[in-house]
Short mmCIF file of C-alpha atoms and ligand atoms in Angstrom, two decimals:
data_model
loop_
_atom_site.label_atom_id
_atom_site.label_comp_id
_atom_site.label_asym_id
_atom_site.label_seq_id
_atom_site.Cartn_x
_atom_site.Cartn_y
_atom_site.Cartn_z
CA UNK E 390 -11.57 10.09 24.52
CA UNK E 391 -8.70 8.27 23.19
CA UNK E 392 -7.49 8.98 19.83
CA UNK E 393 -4.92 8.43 16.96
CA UNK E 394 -3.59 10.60 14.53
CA UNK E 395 -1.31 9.18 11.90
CA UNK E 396 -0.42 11.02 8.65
CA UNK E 397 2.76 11.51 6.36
CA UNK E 398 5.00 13.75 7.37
CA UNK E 399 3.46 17.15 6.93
CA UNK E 400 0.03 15.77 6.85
CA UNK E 401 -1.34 17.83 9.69
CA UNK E 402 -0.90 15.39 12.56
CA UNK E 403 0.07 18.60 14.94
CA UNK E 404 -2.38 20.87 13.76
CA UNK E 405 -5.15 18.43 13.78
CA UNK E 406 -4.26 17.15 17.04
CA UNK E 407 -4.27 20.57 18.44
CA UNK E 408 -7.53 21.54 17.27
CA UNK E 409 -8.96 17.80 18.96
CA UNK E 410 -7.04 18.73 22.11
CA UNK E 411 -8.45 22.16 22.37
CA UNK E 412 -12.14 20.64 21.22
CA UNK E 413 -12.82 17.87 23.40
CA UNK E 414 -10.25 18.56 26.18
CA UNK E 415 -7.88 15.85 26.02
CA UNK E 416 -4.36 16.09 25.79
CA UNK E 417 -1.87 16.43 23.17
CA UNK E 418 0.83 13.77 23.14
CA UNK E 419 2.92 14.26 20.01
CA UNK E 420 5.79 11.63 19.96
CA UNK E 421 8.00 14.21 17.27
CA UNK E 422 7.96 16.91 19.61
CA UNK E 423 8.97 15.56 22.84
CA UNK E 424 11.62 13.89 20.94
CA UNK E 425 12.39 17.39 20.13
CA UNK E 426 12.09 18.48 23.57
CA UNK E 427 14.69 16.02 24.82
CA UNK E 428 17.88 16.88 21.96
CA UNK E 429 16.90 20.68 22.62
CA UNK E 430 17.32 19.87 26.65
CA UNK E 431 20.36 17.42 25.71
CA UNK E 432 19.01 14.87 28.18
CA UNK E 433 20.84 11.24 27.82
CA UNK E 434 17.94 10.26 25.45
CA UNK E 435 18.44 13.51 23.61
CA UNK E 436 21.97 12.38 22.88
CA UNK E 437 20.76 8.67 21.82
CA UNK E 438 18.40 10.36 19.40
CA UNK E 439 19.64 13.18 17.72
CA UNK E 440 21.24 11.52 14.39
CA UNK E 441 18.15 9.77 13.67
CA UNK E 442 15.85 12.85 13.97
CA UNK E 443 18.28 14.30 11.77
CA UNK E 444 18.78 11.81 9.13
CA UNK E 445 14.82 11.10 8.87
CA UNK E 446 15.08 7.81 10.22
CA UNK E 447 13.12 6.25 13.14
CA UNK E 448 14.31 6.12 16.43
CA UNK E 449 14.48 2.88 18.22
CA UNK E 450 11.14 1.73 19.58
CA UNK E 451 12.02 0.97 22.86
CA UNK E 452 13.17 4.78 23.51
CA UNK E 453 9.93 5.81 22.15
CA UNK E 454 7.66 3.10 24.08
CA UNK E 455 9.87 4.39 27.46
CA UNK E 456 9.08 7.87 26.98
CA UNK E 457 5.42 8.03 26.08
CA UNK E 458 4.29 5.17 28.75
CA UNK E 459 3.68 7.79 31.48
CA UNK E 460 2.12 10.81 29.77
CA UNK E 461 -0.46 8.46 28.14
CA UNK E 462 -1.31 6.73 31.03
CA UNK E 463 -1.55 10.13 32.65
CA UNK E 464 -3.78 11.83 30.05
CA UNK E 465 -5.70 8.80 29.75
CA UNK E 466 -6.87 9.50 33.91
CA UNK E 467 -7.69 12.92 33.35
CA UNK E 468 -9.88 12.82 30.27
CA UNK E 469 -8.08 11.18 27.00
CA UNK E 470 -5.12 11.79 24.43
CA UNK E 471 -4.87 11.99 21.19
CA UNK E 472 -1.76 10.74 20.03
CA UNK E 473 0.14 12.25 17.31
CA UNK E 474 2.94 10.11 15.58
CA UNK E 475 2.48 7.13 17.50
CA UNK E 476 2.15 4.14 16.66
CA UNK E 477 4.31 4.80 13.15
CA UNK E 478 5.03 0.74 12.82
CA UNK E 479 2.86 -2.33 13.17
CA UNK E 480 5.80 -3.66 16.15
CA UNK E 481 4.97 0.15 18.13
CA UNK E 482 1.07 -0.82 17.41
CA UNK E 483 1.54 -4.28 18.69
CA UNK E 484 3.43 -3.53 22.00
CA UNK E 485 1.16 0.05 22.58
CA UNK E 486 -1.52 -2.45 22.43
CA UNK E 487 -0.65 -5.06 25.14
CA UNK E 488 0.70 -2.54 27.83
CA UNK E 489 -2.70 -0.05 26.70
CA UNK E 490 -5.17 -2.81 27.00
CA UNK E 491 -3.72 -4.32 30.32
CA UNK E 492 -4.11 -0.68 31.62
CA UNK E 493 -7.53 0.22 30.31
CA UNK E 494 -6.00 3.02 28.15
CA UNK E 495 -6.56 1.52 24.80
CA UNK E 496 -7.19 3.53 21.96
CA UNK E 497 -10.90 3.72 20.51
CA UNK E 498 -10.40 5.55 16.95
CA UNK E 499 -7.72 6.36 14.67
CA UNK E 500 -7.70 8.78 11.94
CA UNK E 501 -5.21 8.80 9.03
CA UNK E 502 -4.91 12.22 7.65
CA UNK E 503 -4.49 11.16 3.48
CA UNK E 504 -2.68 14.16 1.47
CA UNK E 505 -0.51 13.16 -1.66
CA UNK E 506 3.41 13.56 -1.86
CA UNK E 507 3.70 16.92 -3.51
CA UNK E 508 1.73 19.06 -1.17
CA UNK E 509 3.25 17.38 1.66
CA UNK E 510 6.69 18.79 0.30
CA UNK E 511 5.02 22.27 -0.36
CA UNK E 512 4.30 22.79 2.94
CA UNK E 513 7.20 20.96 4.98
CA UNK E 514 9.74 23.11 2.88
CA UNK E 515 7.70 26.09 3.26
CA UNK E 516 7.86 25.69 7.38
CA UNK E 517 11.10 24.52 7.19
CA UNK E 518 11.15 23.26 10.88
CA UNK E 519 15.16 22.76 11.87
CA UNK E 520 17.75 20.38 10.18
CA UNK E 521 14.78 17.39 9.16
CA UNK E 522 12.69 19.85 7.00
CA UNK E 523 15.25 20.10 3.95
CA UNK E 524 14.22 17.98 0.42
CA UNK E 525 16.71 15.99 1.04
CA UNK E 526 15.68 14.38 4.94
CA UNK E 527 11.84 15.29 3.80
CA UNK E 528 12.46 12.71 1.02
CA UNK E 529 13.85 10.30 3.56
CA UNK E 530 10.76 11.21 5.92
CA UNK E 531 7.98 10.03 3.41
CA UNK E 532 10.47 6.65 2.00
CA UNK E 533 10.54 5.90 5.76
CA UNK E 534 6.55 6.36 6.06
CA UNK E 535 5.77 4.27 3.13
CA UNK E 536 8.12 1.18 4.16
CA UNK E 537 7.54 1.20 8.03
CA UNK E 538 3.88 3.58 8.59
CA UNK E 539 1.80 2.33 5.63
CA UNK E 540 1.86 -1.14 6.62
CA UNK E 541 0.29 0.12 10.15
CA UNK E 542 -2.40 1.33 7.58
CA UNK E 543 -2.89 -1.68 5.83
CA UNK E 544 -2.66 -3.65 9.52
CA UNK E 545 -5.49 -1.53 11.12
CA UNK E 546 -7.87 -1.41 7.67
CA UNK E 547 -11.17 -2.64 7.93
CA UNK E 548 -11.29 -2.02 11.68
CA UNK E 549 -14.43 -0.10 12.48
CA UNK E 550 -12.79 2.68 14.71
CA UNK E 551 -10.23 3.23 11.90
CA UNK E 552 -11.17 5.72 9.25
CA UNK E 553 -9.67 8.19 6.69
CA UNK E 554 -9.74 11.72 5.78
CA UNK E 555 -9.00 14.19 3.12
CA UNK E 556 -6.36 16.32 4.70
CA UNK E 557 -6.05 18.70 1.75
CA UNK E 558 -8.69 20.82 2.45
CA UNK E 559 -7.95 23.76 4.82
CA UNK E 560 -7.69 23.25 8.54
CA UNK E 561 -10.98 24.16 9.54
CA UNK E 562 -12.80 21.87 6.84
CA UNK E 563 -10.07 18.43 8.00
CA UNK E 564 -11.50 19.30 11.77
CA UNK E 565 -15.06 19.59 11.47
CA UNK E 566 -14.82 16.27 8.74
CA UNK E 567 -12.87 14.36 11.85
CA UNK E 568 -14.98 15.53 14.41
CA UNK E 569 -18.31 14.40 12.43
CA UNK E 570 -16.67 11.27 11.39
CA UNK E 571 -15.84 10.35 15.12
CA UNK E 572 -19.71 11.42 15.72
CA UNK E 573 -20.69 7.84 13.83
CA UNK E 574 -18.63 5.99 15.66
CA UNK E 575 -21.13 4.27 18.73
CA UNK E 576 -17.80 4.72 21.42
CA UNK E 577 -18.45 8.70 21.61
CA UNK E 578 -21.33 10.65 22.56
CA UNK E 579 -20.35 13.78 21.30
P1 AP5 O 1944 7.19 14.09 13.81
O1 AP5 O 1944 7.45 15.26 14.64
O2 AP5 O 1944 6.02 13.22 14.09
O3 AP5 O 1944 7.23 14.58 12.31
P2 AP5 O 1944 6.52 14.08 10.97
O4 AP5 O 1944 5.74 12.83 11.05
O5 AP5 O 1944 7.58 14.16 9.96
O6 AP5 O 1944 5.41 15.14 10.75
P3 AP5 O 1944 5.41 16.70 10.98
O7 AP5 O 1944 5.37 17.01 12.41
O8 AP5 O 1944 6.49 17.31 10.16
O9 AP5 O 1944 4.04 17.05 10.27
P4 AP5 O 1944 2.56 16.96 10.84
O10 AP5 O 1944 1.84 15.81 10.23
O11 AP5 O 1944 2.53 17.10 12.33
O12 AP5 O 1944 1.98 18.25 10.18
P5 AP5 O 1944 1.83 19.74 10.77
O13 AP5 O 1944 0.53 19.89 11.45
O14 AP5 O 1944 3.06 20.12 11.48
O15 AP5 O 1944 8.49 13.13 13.83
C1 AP5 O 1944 9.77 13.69 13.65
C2 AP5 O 1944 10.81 12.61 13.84
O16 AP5 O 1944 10.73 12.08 15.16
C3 AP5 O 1944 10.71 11.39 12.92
O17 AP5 O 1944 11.34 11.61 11.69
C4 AP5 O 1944 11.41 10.33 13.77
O18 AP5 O 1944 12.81 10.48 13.69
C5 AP5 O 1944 10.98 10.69 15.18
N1 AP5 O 1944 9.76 10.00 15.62
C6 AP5 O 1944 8.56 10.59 15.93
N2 AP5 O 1944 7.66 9.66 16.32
C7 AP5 O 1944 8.29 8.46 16.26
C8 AP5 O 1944 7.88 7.13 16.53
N3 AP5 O 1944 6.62 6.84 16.92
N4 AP5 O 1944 8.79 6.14 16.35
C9 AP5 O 1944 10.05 6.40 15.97
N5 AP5 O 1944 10.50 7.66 15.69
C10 AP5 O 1944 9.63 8.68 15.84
O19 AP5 O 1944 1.73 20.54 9.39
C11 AP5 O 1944 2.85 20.67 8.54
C12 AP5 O 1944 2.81 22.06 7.86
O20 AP5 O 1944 1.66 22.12 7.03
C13 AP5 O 1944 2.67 23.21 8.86
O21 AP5 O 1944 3.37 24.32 8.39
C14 AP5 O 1944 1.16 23.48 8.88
O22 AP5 O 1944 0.85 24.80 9.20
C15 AP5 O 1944 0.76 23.14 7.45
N6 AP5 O 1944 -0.60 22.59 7.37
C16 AP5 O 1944 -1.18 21.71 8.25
N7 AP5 O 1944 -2.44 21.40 7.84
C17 AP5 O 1944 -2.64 22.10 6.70
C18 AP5 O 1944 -3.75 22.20 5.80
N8 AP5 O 1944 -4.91 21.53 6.03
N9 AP5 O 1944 -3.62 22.99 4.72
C19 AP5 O 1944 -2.46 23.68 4.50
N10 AP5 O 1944 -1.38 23.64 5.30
C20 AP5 O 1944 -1.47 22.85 6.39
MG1 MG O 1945 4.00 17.09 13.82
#
């Protein structure tokens, strides 16, 4: 099983992705962390990276496409992925998609986790993960996903393995609705 999850900031990308991991037995492949993993271990990368984690901004696609080629391809031989903050722009969609394809790895559904602006800012301020969870880089986080991730949702609408969900209900309710939804789809018997 090869899945998508893309969301707002604070939509639930993580915890919904967990909960898929754990479900199906697939692995959990969140861009935002291992980003995190790499200025926490100060690798070279780390280094590159750290002022745009900081700021809210993007980092540059080819340091994301470098990193996540491997543990994709990896997860995709031993039972799936679901991917978690990846692809955030139509170019990342684009170039996933030719080196996926060529592989076999492509993806086969993607689920955008919809929750308006204010309750995204409840809870990112009320985890307050590190430096990128204050109002002001939050507010940065969600301009940057309207101007470079919701034209990725506009690109992939209409596509039958592409579907929404309401991701204000609690945790449990956004899972089983994503796991039932998936359940239509002819690609899974599950
Ligand atoms: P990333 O780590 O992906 O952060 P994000 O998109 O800002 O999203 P979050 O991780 O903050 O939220 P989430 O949707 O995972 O929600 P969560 O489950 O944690 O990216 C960070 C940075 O890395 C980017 O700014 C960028 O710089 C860089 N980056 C990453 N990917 C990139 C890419 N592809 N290209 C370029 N740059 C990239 O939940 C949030 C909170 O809400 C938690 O406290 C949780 O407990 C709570 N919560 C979750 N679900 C619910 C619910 N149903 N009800 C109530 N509370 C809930
Ligand atoms: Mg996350």
């Amino acid at each position: 099983m090869r899945l998508l999850l893309i969301g707002a900031p604070g939509a639930g990308k993580g915890t919904q992705a967990e909960r898929l991991a754990e479900r199906f037995s697939i692995t959990h492949i969140s861009s935002g962390d291992l980003l995190r993993q790499h200025v926490t271990e100060q690798t070279s990368i780390g280094q590159t990276i750290k002022a745009y984690l900081d700021a809210g901004d993007l980092v540059p696609d080819s340091v994301v496409l470098d990193m996540l080629r491997k543990p994709v391809v990896t997860a995709a031989e031993s039972g799936g992925y679901v991917l978690d903050g990846f692809p955030r722009t139509v170019e990342q969609a684009k170039a996933a998609f030719e080196v996926a394809s060529a592989l076999g790895v492509a993806v086969q559904a993607a689920v955008h986790l919809d929750v308006p602006d204010d309750e995204l800012i409840r809870r990112l301020l009320a985890r307050g993960r590190g430096s990128d969870d204050t109002e002001e880089v939050i507010a940065r986080r969600l301009r940057v996903y309207r101007e470079k991730t919701v034209p990725l949702l506009e690109y992939y609408a209409g596509r039958e393995w592409m579907f929404a969900v309401d991701g204000t209900r609690s945790p449990d309710e956004v899972h089983e609705d994503i796991v039932d939804r998936l359940r239509k789809l002819a690609t899974f018997s599950i």
